[in-house]
């Protein structure tokens, strides 16, 4: 049986084929538009997620760098205070209050932002060891206080090594956290 005989026996097949021939290009075009729209939405959503992750990772990195600035500033200020020989103790205490103020700003920032940034980073699947960072910053603050109290009245020069050791210890943990964040940042690109 050929096509002509099929149409004579079943005329509705010819009608369906003619209708299908007219509707098919429109159907394919609508289907292509739907697929394009669907995949564009998905791609935009992934781009927004990636963009948000990058923004937060940059904010966390900037925050950690701010902590490093506080560490350097407090260390250098304490060194300057302890280097001055024969200075009035009241003036030393007044200048040490500047160190305390710097440490307080650092601790305030850690208290305010650490939990938020930790939860954000963990939601991205990145743990930058915030608890270790917080502990090392706290230890650093305590060490600076100990060094100040130890060398307040002395004219000993050994405080520089102790301050540097404290800075090295806290910077080691900070660099570890930065390394984790940078790896996550690079993974997004």
mmCIF file with all atom_site columns, C-alpha atoms in Angstrom:
data_model
loop_
_atom_site.group_PDB
_atom_site.id
_atom_site.type_symbol
_atom_site.label_atom_id
_atom_site.label_alt_id
_atom_site.label_comp_id
_atom_site.label_asym_id
_atom_site.label_entity_id
_atom_site.label_seq_id
_atom_site.pdbx_PDB_ins_code
_atom_site.Cartn_x
_atom_site.Cartn_y
_atom_site.Cartn_z
_atom_site.occupancy
_atom_site.B_iso_or_equiv
_atom_site.pdbx_formal_charge
_atom_site.auth_seq_id
_atom_site.auth_comp_id
_atom_site.auth_asym_id
_atom_site.auth_atom_id
_atom_site.pdbx_PDB_model_num
ATOM 1   C CA . UNK A 1 1   ? 0.000  0.000  0.000  1.00 0.00 ? 1   UNK A CA 1
ATOM 2   C CA . UNK A 1 2   ? 1.441  3.356  -1.014 1.00 0.00 ? 2   UNK A CA 1
ATOM 3   C CA . UNK A 1 3   ? 0.642  6.814  0.354  1.00 0.00 ? 3   UNK A CA 1
ATOM 4   C CA . UNK A 1 4   ? -2.141 7.509  -2.172 1.00 0.00 ? 4   UNK A CA 1
ATOM 5   C CA . UNK A 1 5   ? -3.942 4.293  -1.304 1.00 0.00 ? 5   UNK A CA 1
ATOM 6   C CA . UNK A 1 6   ? -3.503 5.001  2.420  1.00 0.00 ? 6   UNK A CA 1
ATOM 7   C CA . UNK A 1 7   ? -5.133 8.449  2.017  1.00 0.00 ? 7   UNK A CA 1
ATOM 8   C CA . UNK A 1 8   ? -8.066 6.971  0.115  1.00 0.00 ? 8   UNK A CA 1
ATOM 9   C CA . UNK A 1 9   ? -8.643 4.384  2.825  1.00 0.00 ? 9   UNK A CA 1
ATOM 10  C CA . UNK A 1 10  ? -7.919 6.736  5.748  1.00 0.00 ? 10  UNK A CA 1
ATOM 11  C CA . UNK A 1 11  ? -8.579 10.383 4.702  1.00 0.00 ? 11  UNK A CA 1
ATOM 12  C CA . UNK A 1 12  ? -8.142 11.749 8.226  1.00 0.00 ? 12  UNK A CA 1
ATOM 13  C CA . UNK A 1 13  ? -4.397 10.879 8.108  1.00 0.00 ? 13  UNK A CA 1
ATOM 14  C CA . UNK A 1 14  ? -3.951 13.295 5.199  1.00 0.00 ? 14  UNK A CA 1
ATOM 15  C CA . UNK A 1 15  ? -5.814 16.040 7.086  1.00 0.00 ? 15  UNK A CA 1
ATOM 16  C CA . UNK A 1 16  ? -3.685 15.464 10.221 1.00 0.00 ? 16  UNK A CA 1
ATOM 17  C CA . UNK A 1 17  ? -0.454 15.525 8.191  1.00 0.00 ? 17  UNK A CA 1
ATOM 18  C CA . UNK A 1 18  ? -1.424 18.802 6.492  1.00 0.00 ? 18  UNK A CA 1
ATOM 19  C CA . UNK A 1 19  ? -2.317 20.399 9.838  1.00 0.00 ? 19  UNK A CA 1
ATOM 20  C CA . UNK A 1 20  ? 0.865  19.100 11.437 1.00 0.00 ? 20  UNK A CA 1
ATOM 21  C CA . UNK A 1 21  ? 2.919  20.542 8.582  1.00 0.00 ? 21  UNK A CA 1
ATOM 22  C CA . UNK A 1 22  ? 1.472  24.017 9.267  1.00 0.00 ? 22  UNK A CA 1
ATOM 23  C CA . UNK A 1 23  ? 1.689  23.896 13.092 1.00 0.00 ? 23  UNK A CA 1
ATOM 24  C CA . UNK A 1 24  ? 5.061  22.184 13.469 1.00 0.00 ? 24  UNK A CA 1
ATOM 25  C CA . UNK A 1 25  ? 7.378  25.188 12.782 1.00 0.00 ? 25  UNK A CA 1
ATOM 26  C CA . UNK A 1 26  ? 5.428  27.288 15.298 1.00 0.00 ? 26  UNK A CA 1
ATOM 27  C CA . UNK A 1 27  ? 5.513  24.483 17.869 1.00 0.00 ? 27  UNK A CA 1
ATOM 28  C CA . UNK A 1 28  ? 9.273  24.040 17.469 1.00 0.00 ? 28  UNK A CA 1
ATOM 29  C CA . UNK A 1 29  ? 9.843  27.793 17.784 1.00 0.00 ? 29  UNK A CA 1
ATOM 30  C CA . UNK A 1 30  ? 7.750  27.978 20.967 1.00 0.00 ? 30  UNK A CA 1
ATOM 31  C CA . UNK A 1 31  ? 9.556  24.950 22.383 1.00 0.00 ? 31  UNK A CA 1
ATOM 32  C CA . UNK A 1 32  ? 12.955 26.538 21.601 1.00 0.00 ? 32  UNK A CA 1
ATOM 33  C CA . UNK A 1 33  ? 11.877 29.802 23.292 1.00 0.00 ? 33  UNK A CA 1
ATOM 34  C CA . UNK A 1 34  ? 10.725 27.882 26.362 1.00 0.00 ? 34  UNK A CA 1
ATOM 35  C CA . UNK A 1 35  ? 13.998 25.930 26.614 1.00 0.00 ? 35  UNK A CA 1
ATOM 36  C CA . UNK A 1 36  ? 16.087 29.068 26.158 1.00 0.00 ? 36  UNK A CA 1
ATOM 37  C CA . UNK A 1 37  ? 14.120 30.874 28.844 1.00 0.00 ? 37  UNK A CA 1
ATOM 38  C CA . UNK A 1 38  ? 14.363 27.898 31.211 1.00 0.00 ? 38  UNK A CA 1
ATOM 39  C CA . UNK A 1 39  ? 18.120 27.517 30.843 1.00 0.00 ? 39  UNK A CA 1
ATOM 40  C CA . UNK A 1 40  ? 18.702 31.280 31.003 1.00 0.00 ? 40  UNK A CA 1
ATOM 41  C CA . UNK A 1 41  ? 16.906 31.458 34.348 1.00 0.00 ? 41  UNK A CA 1
ATOM 42  C CA . UNK A 1 42  ? 18.969 28.566 35.635 1.00 0.00 ? 42  UNK A CA 1
ATOM 43  C CA . UNK A 1 43  ? 22.214 30.118 34.376 1.00 0.00 ? 43  UNK A CA 1
ATOM 44  C CA . UNK A 1 44  ? 21.329 33.516 35.909 1.00 0.00 ? 44  UNK A CA 1
ATOM 45  C CA . UNK A 1 45  ? 20.545 31.871 39.227 1.00 0.00 ? 45  UNK A CA 1
ATOM 46  C CA . UNK A 1 46  ? 23.916 30.086 39.242 1.00 0.00 ? 46  UNK A CA 1
ATOM 47  C CA . UNK A 1 47  ? 25.661 33.326 38.291 1.00 0.00 ? 47  UNK A CA 1
ATOM 48  C CA . UNK A 1 48  ? 23.930 35.201 41.133 1.00 0.00 ? 48  UNK A CA 1
ATOM 49  C CA . UNK A 1 49  ? 24.909 32.485 43.641 1.00 0.00 ? 49  UNK A CA 1
ATOM 50  C CA . UNK A 1 50  ? 28.495 32.528 42.462 1.00 0.00 ? 50  UNK A CA 1
ATOM 51  C CA . UNK A 1 51  ? 28.569 36.315 42.535 1.00 0.00 ? 51  UNK A CA 1
ATOM 52  C CA . UNK A 1 52  ? 27.160 36.363 46.074 1.00 0.00 ? 52  UNK A CA 1
ATOM 53  C CA . UNK A 1 53  ? 29.770 33.828 47.230 1.00 0.00 ? 53  UNK A CA 1
ATOM 54  C CA . UNK A 1 54  ? 32.560 35.897 45.717 1.00 0.00 ? 54  UNK A CA 1
ATOM 55  C CA . UNK A 1 55  ? 31.266 39.075 47.375 1.00 0.00 ? 55  UNK A CA 1
ATOM 56  C CA . UNK A 1 56  ? 31.075 37.451 50.795 1.00 0.00 ? 56  UNK A CA 1
ATOM 57  C CA . UNK A 1 57  ? 34.469 35.804 50.448 1.00 0.00 ? 57  UNK A CA 1
ATOM 58  C CA . UNK A 1 58  ? 35.932 39.203 49.573 1.00 0.00 ? 58  UNK A CA 1
ATOM 59  C CA . UNK A 1 59  ? 34.238 40.745 52.614 1.00 0.00 ? 59  UNK A CA 1
ATOM 60  C CA . UNK A 1 60  ? 35.601 37.999 54.869 1.00 0.00 ? 60  UNK A CA 1
ATOM 61  C CA . UNK A 1 61  ? 39.101 38.410 53.417 1.00 0.00 ? 61  UNK A CA 1
ATOM 62  C CA . UNK A 1 62  ? 38.943 42.174 53.914 1.00 0.00 ? 62  UNK A CA 1
ATOM 63  C CA . UNK A 1 63  ? 37.777 41.641 57.485 1.00 0.00 ? 63  UNK A CA 1
ATOM 64  C CA . UNK A 1 64  ? 40.700 39.302 58.174 1.00 0.00 ? 64  UNK A CA 1
ATOM 65  C CA . UNK A 1 65  ? 43.109 41.817 56.659 1.00 0.00 ? 65  UNK A CA 1
ATOM 66  C CA . UNK A 1 66  ? 41.599 44.434 58.949 1.00 0.00 ? 66  UNK A CA 1
ATOM 67  C CA . UNK A 1 67  ? 42.427 42.138 61.878 1.00 0.00 ? 67  UNK A CA 1
ATOM 68  C CA . UNK A 1 68  ? 46.016 41.965 60.631 1.00 0.00 ? 68  UNK A CA 1
ATOM 69  C CA . UNK A 1 69  ? 46.144 45.766 60.549 1.00 0.00 ? 69  UNK A CA 1
ATOM 70  C CA . UNK A 1 70  ? 44.964 45.885 64.160 1.00 0.00 ? 70  UNK A CA 1
ATOM 71  C CA . UNK A 1 71  ? 47.623 43.350 65.114 1.00 0.00 ? 71  UNK A CA 1
ATOM 72  C CA . UNK A 1 72  ? 50.427 45.310 63.472 1.00 0.00 ? 72  UNK A CA 1
ATOM 73  C CA . UNK A 1 73  ? 49.213 48.617 64.849 1.00 0.00 ? 73  UNK A CA 1
ATOM 74  C CA . UNK A 1 74  ? 48.919 47.311 68.402 1.00 0.00 ? 74  UNK A CA 1
ATOM 75  C CA . UNK A 1 75  ? 52.328 45.601 68.244 1.00 0.00 ? 75  UNK A CA 1
ATOM 76  C CA . UNK A 1 76  ? 54.146 48.647 66.920 1.00 0.00 ? 76  UNK A CA 1
ATOM 77  C CA . UNK A 1 77  ? 52.432 50.938 69.394 1.00 0.00 ? 77  UNK A CA 1
ATOM 78  C CA . UNK A 1 78  ? 53.378 48.665 72.302 1.00 0.00 ? 78  UNK A CA 1
ATOM 79  C CA . UNK A 1 79  ? 56.959 48.467 71.046 1.00 0.00 ? 79  UNK A CA 1
ATOM 80  C CA . UNK A 1 80  ? 57.191 52.256 70.915 1.00 0.00 ? 80  UNK A CA 1
ATOM 81  C CA . UNK A 1 81  ? 55.845 52.523 74.455 1.00 0.00 ? 81  UNK A CA 1
ATOM 82  C CA . UNK A 1 82  ? 58.254 49.991 75.877 1.00 0.00 ? 82  UNK A CA 1
ATOM 83  C CA . UNK A 1 83  ? 61.248 51.405 73.968 1.00 0.00 ? 83  UNK A CA 1
ATOM 84  C CA . UNK A 1 84  ? 60.977 54.764 75.730 1.00 0.00 ? 84  UNK A CA 1
ATOM 85  C CA . UNK A 1 85  ? 63.354 54.774 78.665 1.00 0.00 ? 85  UNK A CA 1
ATOM 86  C CA . UNK A 1 86  ? 62.829 56.894 81.747 1.00 0.00 ? 86  UNK A CA 1
ATOM 87  C CA . UNK A 1 87  ? 59.317 57.881 80.739 1.00 0.00 ? 87  UNK A CA 1
ATOM 88  C CA . UNK A 1 88  ? 56.825 58.865 83.378 1.00 0.00 ? 88  UNK A CA 1
ATOM 89  C CA . UNK A 1 89  ? 54.722 55.767 84.296 1.00 0.00 ? 89  UNK A CA 1
ATOM 90  C CA . UNK A 1 90  ? 51.522 57.793 83.954 1.00 0.00 ? 90  UNK A CA 1
ATOM 91  C CA . UNK A 1 91  ? 52.439 58.640 80.356 1.00 0.00 ? 91  UNK A CA 1
ATOM 92  C CA . UNK A 1 92  ? 53.212 54.975 79.641 1.00 0.00 ? 92  UNK A CA 1
ATOM 93  C CA . UNK A 1 93  ? 49.801 53.977 80.971 1.00 0.00 ? 93  UNK A CA 1
ATOM 94  C CA . UNK A 1 94  ? 48.149 56.698 78.893 1.00 0.00 ? 94  UNK A CA 1
ATOM 95  C CA . UNK A 1 95  ? 49.909 55.475 75.760 1.00 0.00 ? 95  UNK A CA 1
ATOM 96  C CA . UNK A 1 96  ? 49.128 51.857 76.617 1.00 0.00 ? 96  UNK A CA 1
ATOM 97  C CA . UNK A 1 97  ? 45.460 52.807 76.656 1.00 0.00 ? 97  UNK A CA 1
ATOM 98  C CA . UNK A 1 98  ? 45.858 53.390 72.902 1.00 0.00 ? 98  UNK A CA 1
ATOM 99  C CA . UNK A 1 99  ? 46.978 49.770 72.554 1.00 0.00 ? 99  UNK A CA 1
ATOM 100 C CA . UNK A 1 100 ? 43.993 48.666 74.632 1.00 0.00 ? 100 UNK A CA 1
ATOM 101 C CA . UNK A 1 101 ? 41.726 50.739 72.393 1.00 0.00 ? 101 UNK A CA 1
ATOM 102 C CA . UNK A 1 102 ? 43.142 49.060 69.268 1.00 0.00 ? 102 UNK A CA 1
ATOM 103 C CA . UNK A 1 103 ? 42.736 45.618 70.844 1.00 0.00 ? 103 UNK A CA 1
ATOM 104 C CA . UNK A 1 104 ? 39.182 46.480 71.878 1.00 0.00 ? 104 UNK A CA 1
ATOM 105 C CA . UNK A 1 105 ? 38.323 47.516 68.310 1.00 0.00 ? 105 UNK A CA 1
ATOM 106 C CA . UNK A 1 106 ? 39.753 44.224 67.088 1.00 0.00 ? 106 UNK A CA 1
ATOM 107 C CA . UNK A 1 107 ? 37.846 42.180 69.699 1.00 0.00 ? 107 UNK A CA 1
ATOM 108 C CA . UNK A 1 108 ? 34.648 44.112 68.967 1.00 0.00 ? 108 UNK A CA 1
ATOM 109 C CA . UNK A 1 109 ? 34.978 43.391 65.273 1.00 0.00 ? 109 UNK A CA 1
ATOM 110 C CA . UNK A 1 110 ? 35.679 39.722 65.965 1.00 0.00 ? 110 UNK A CA 1
ATOM 111 C CA . UNK A 1 111 ? 32.665 39.496 68.273 1.00 0.00 ? 111 UNK A CA 1
ATOM 112 C CA . UNK A 1 112 ? 30.318 41.223 65.843 1.00 0.00 ? 112 UNK A CA 1
ATOM 113 C CA . UNK A 1 113 ? 31.333 39.603 62.572 1.00 0.00 ? 113 UNK A CA 1
ATOM 114 C CA . UNK A 1 114 ? 32.835 36.219 63.369 1.00 0.00 ? 114 UNK A CA 1
ATOM 115 C CA . UNK A 1 115 ? 29.592 34.286 63.842 1.00 0.00 ? 115 UNK A CA 1
ATOM 116 C CA . UNK A 1 116 ? 27.972 35.881 60.807 1.00 0.00 ? 116 UNK A CA 1
ATOM 117 C CA . UNK A 1 117 ? 30.933 35.232 58.532 1.00 0.00 ? 117 UNK A CA 1
ATOM 118 C CA . UNK A 1 118 ? 31.372 31.737 59.920 1.00 0.00 ? 118 UNK A CA 1
ATOM 119 C CA . UNK A 1 119 ? 27.761 30.814 59.149 1.00 0.00 ? 119 UNK A CA 1
ATOM 120 C CA . UNK A 1 120 ? 27.942 32.374 55.681 1.00 0.00 ? 120 UNK A CA 1
ATOM 121 C CA . UNK A 1 121 ? 31.173 30.565 54.838 1.00 0.00 ? 121 UNK A CA 1
ATOM 122 C CA . UNK A 1 122 ? 29.842 27.254 56.130 1.00 0.00 ? 122 UNK A CA 1
ATOM 123 C CA . UNK A 1 123 ? 26.698 27.670 54.023 1.00 0.00 ? 123 UNK A CA 1
ATOM 124 C CA . UNK A 1 124 ? 29.062 27.829 51.025 1.00 0.00 ? 124 UNK A CA 1
ATOM 125 C CA . UNK A 1 125 ? 30.815 24.684 52.239 1.00 0.00 ? 125 UNK A CA 1
ATOM 126 C CA . UNK A 1 126 ? 33.917 26.574 53.381 1.00 0.00 ? 126 UNK A CA 1
ATOM 127 C CA . UNK A 1 127 ? 35.190 26.382 56.956 1.00 0.00 ? 127 UNK A CA 1
ATOM 128 C CA . UNK A 1 128 ? 37.939 28.949 57.425 1.00 0.00 ? 128 UNK A CA 1
ATOM 129 C CA . UNK A 1 129 ? 38.559 27.895 61.034 1.00 0.00 ? 129 UNK A CA 1
ATOM 130 C CA . UNK A 1 130 ? 37.024 30.896 62.747 1.00 0.00 ? 130 UNK A CA 1
ATOM 131 C CA . UNK A 1 131 ? 37.274 29.348 66.213 1.00 0.00 ? 131 UNK A CA 1
ATOM 132 C CA . UNK A 1 132 ? 41.030 28.912 65.832 1.00 0.00 ? 132 UNK A CA 1
ATOM 133 C CA . UNK A 1 133 ? 41.260 32.468 64.546 1.00 0.00 ? 133 UNK A CA 1
ATOM 134 C CA . UNK A 1 134 ? 39.221 33.842 67.457 1.00 0.00 ? 134 UNK A CA 1
ATOM 135 C CA . UNK A 1 135 ? 41.306 31.908 69.977 1.00 0.00 ? 135 UNK A CA 1
ATOM 136 C CA . UNK A 1 136 ? 44.590 33.060 68.477 1.00 0.00 ? 136 UNK A CA 1
ATOM 137 C CA . UNK A 1 137 ? 43.419 36.705 68.483 1.00 0.00 ? 137 UNK A CA 1
ATOM 138 C CA . UNK A 1 138 ? 42.382 36.364 72.098 1.00 0.00 ? 138 UNK A CA 1
ATOM 139 C CA . UNK A 1 139 ? 45.711 34.746 72.998 1.00 0.00 ? 139 UNK A CA 1
ATOM 140 C CA . UNK A 1 140 ? 47.497 37.555 71.170 1.00 0.00 ? 140 UNK A CA 1
ATOM 141 C CA . UNK A 1 141 ? 45.616 40.185 73.176 1.00 0.00 ? 141 UNK A CA 1
ATOM 142 C CA . UNK A 1 142 ? 46.475 38.412 76.415 1.00 0.00 ? 142 UNK A CA 1
ATOM 143 C CA . UNK A 1 143 ? 50.127 38.111 75.401 1.00 0.00 ? 143 UNK A CA 1
ATOM 144 C CA . UNK A 1 144 ? 50.388 41.833 74.668 1.00 0.00 ? 144 UNK A CA 1
ATOM 145 C CA . UNK A 1 145 ? 48.906 42.588 78.063 1.00 0.00 ? 145 UNK A CA 1
ATOM 146 C CA . UNK A 1 146 ? 51.340 40.157 79.702 1.00 0.00 ? 146 UNK A CA 1
ATOM 147 C CA . UNK A 1 147 ? 54.316 41.690 77.845 1.00 0.00 ? 147 UNK A CA 1
ATOM 148 C CA . UNK A 1 148 ? 53.284 45.199 78.849 1.00 0.00 ? 148 UNK A CA 1
ATOM 149 C CA . UNK A 1 149 ? 52.907 44.254 82.505 1.00 0.00 ? 149 UNK A CA 1
ATOM 150 C CA . UNK A 1 150 ? 56.176 42.317 82.477 1.00 0.00 ? 150 UNK A CA 1
ATOM 151 C CA . UNK A 1 151 ? 58.285 45.086 80.925 1.00 0.00 ? 151 UNK A CA 1
ATOM 152 C CA . UNK A 1 152 ? 56.422 48.132 82.245 1.00 0.00 ? 152 UNK A CA 1
ATOM 153 C CA . UNK A 1 153 ? 59.056 49.052 84.831 1.00 0.00 ? 153 UNK A CA 1
ATOM 154 C CA . UNK A 1 154 ? 62.036 47.202 83.302 1.00 0.00 ? 154 UNK A CA 1
ATOM 155 C CA . UNK A 1 155 ? 64.549 48.607 80.883 1.00 0.00 ? 155 UNK A CA 1
ATOM 156 C CA . UNK A 1 156 ? 65.020 45.152 79.373 1.00 0.00 ? 156 UNK A CA 1
ATOM 157 C CA . UNK A 1 157 ? 65.045 44.961 75.555 1.00 0.00 ? 157 UNK A CA 1
ATOM 158 C CA . UNK A 1 158 ? 63.733 41.388 75.303 1.00 0.00 ? 158 UNK A CA 1
ATOM 159 C CA . UNK A 1 159 ? 60.158 42.564 74.797 1.00 0.00 ? 159 UNK A CA 1
ATOM 160 C CA . UNK A 1 160 ? 60.716 42.972 71.036 1.00 0.00 ? 160 UNK A CA 1
ATOM 161 C CA . UNK A 1 161 ? 61.282 39.243 70.596 1.00 0.00 ? 161 UNK A CA 1
ATOM 162 C CA . UNK A 1 162 ? 58.204 38.405 72.652 1.00 0.00 ? 162 UNK A CA 1
ATOM 163 C CA . UNK A 1 163 ? 56.034 40.833 70.667 1.00 0.00 ? 163 UNK A CA 1
ATOM 164 C CA . UNK A 1 164 ? 57.367 39.391 67.400 1.00 0.00 ? 164 UNK A CA 1
ATOM 165 C CA . UNK A 1 165 ? 56.719 35.841 68.610 1.00 0.00 ? 165 UNK A CA 1
ATOM 166 C CA . UNK A 1 166 ? 53.139 36.798 69.488 1.00 0.00 ? 166 UNK A CA 1
ATOM 167 C CA . UNK A 1 167 ? 52.676 38.392 66.054 1.00 0.00 ? 167 UNK A CA 1
ATOM 168 C CA . UNK A 1 168 ? 54.129 35.368 64.280 1.00 0.00 ? 168 UNK A CA 1
ATOM 169 C CA . UNK A 1 169 ? 51.836 32.980 66.156 1.00 0.00 ? 169 UNK A CA 1
ATOM 170 C CA . UNK A 1 170 ? 48.658 34.925 65.404 1.00 0.00 ? 170 UNK A CA 1
ATOM 171 C CA . UNK A 1 171 ? 49.675 35.603 61.788 1.00 0.00 ? 171 UNK A CA 1
ATOM 172 C CA . UNK A 1 172 ? 50.274 31.890 61.225 1.00 0.00 ? 172 UNK A CA 1
ATOM 173 C CA . UNK A 1 173 ? 46.631 31.174 62.087 1.00 0.00 ? 173 UNK A CA 1
ATOM 174 C CA . UNK A 1 174 ? 45.406 34.154 60.099 1.00 0.00 ? 174 UNK A CA 1
ATOM 175 C CA . UNK A 1 175 ? 47.388 33.043 57.052 1.00 0.00 ? 175 UNK A CA 1
ATOM 176 C CA . UNK A 1 176 ? 45.914 29.564 57.375 1.00 0.00 ? 176 UNK A CA 1
ATOM 177 C CA . UNK A 1 177 ? 42.391 31.042 57.321 1.00 0.00 ? 177 UNK A CA 1
ATOM 178 C CA . UNK A 1 178 ? 43.275 33.285 54.393 1.00 0.00 ? 178 UNK A CA 1
ATOM 179 C CA . UNK A 1 179 ? 44.667 30.298 52.505 1.00 0.00 ? 179 UNK A CA 1
ATOM 180 C CA . UNK A 1 180 ? 41.417 28.378 52.945 1.00 0.00 ? 180 UNK A CA 1
ATOM 181 C CA . UNK A 1 181 ? 39.348 31.363 51.783 1.00 0.00 ? 181 UNK A CA 1
ATOM 182 C CA . UNK A 1 182 ? 41.568 32.020 48.761 1.00 0.00 ? 182 UNK A CA 1
ATOM 183 C CA . UNK A 1 183 ? 41.321 28.371 47.699 1.00 0.00 ? 183 UNK A CA 1
ATOM 184 C CA . UNK A 1 184 ? 37.532 28.638 47.893 1.00 0.00 ? 184 UNK A CA 1
ATOM 185 C CA . UNK A 1 185 ? 37.661 31.939 45.998 1.00 0.00 ? 185 UNK A CA 1
ATOM 186 C CA . UNK A 1 186 ? 39.807 30.400 43.243 1.00 0.00 ? 186 UNK A CA 1
ATOM 187 C CA . UNK A 1 187 ? 37.507 27.388 43.038 1.00 0.00 ? 187 UNK A CA 1
ATOM 188 C CA . UNK A 1 188 ? 34.677 29.715 42.022 1.00 0.00 ? 188 UNK A CA 1
ATOM 189 C CA . UNK A 1 189 ? 36.574 30.886 38.951 1.00 0.00 ? 189 UNK A CA 1
#
